[in-house]
Coordinates of C-alpha atoms in Angstrom, one line a residue:
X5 CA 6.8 96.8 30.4
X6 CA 9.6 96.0 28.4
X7 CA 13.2 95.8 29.6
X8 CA 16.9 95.8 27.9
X9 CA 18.3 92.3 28.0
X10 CA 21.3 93.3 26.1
X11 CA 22.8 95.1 23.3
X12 CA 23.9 94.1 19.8
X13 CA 27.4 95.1 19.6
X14 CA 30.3 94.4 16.3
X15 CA 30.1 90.9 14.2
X16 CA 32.3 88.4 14.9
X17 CA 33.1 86.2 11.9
X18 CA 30.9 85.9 8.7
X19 CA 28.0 83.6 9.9
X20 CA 26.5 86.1 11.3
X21 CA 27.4 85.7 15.1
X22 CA 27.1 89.2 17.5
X23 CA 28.5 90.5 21.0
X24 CA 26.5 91.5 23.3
X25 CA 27.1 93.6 25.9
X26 CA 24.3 92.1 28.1
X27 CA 22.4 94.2 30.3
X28 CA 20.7 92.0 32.6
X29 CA 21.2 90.0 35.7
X30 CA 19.8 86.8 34.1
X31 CA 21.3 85.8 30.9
X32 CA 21.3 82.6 30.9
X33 CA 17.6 83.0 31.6
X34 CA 16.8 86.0 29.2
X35 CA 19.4 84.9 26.5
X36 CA 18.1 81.1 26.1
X37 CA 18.4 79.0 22.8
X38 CA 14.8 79.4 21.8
X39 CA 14.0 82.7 23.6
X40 CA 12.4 85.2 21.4
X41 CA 13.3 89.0 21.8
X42 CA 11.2 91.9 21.2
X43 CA 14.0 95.1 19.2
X44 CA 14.3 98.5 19.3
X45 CA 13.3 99.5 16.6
X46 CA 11.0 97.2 16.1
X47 CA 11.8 96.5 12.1
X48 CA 15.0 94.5 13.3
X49 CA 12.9 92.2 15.4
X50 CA 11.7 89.9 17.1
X51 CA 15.0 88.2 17.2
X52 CA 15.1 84.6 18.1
X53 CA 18.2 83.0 20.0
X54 CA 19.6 79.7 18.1
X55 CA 23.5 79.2 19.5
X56 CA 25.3 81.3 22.7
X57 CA 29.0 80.9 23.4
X58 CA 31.1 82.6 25.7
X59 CA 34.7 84.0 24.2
X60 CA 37.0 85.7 26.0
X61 CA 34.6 87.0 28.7
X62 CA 31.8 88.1 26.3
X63 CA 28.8 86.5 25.1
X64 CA 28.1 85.8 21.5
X65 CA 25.0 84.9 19.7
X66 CA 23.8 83.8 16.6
X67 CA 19.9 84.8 15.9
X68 CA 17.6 82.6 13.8
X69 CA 17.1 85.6 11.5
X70 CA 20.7 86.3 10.7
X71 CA 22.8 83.8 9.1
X72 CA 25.9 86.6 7.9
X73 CA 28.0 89.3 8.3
X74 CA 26.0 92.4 6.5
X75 CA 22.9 91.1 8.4
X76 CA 25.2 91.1 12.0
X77 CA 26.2 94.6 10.9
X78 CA 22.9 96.3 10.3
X79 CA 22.0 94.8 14.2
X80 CA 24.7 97.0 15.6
X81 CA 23.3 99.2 18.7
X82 CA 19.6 97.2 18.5

């Protein structure tokens, strides 16, 4: 069974960092440096979390597979 953690909402910056709008009860859990996450669709995934911050009330990520902006752009809505 899989579940939606969060998801991938506009760029912020050029080094590839995303909002999310997080979808589950346990982010810091879910969303951990490290954790691995399955995508929908699948050709965008798995995505693996390397840095979270929080700014201004949202959280922000930066996957091990995307290091810029285009890349952060074509993960919108996964």
């Amino acid at each position: 069974m899989q579940l939606t953690v969060a998801i991938i909402g506009a760029p912020h910056g050029l080094k590839g960092e995303v909002r999310l709008d997080v979808r589950t009860d346990s982010p810091d859990k879910r969303l951990a440096v490290g954790s691995m996450l399955e995508t929908e669709p699948p050709e965008f995934g798995p995505l693996t979390v390397e840095r979270t911050r929080t700014h201004k009330g949202s959280l922000h990520v930066i996957f091990e597979e995307c290091h810029d902006r285009s890349g952060a752009e074509a993960l919108a809505g996964t």
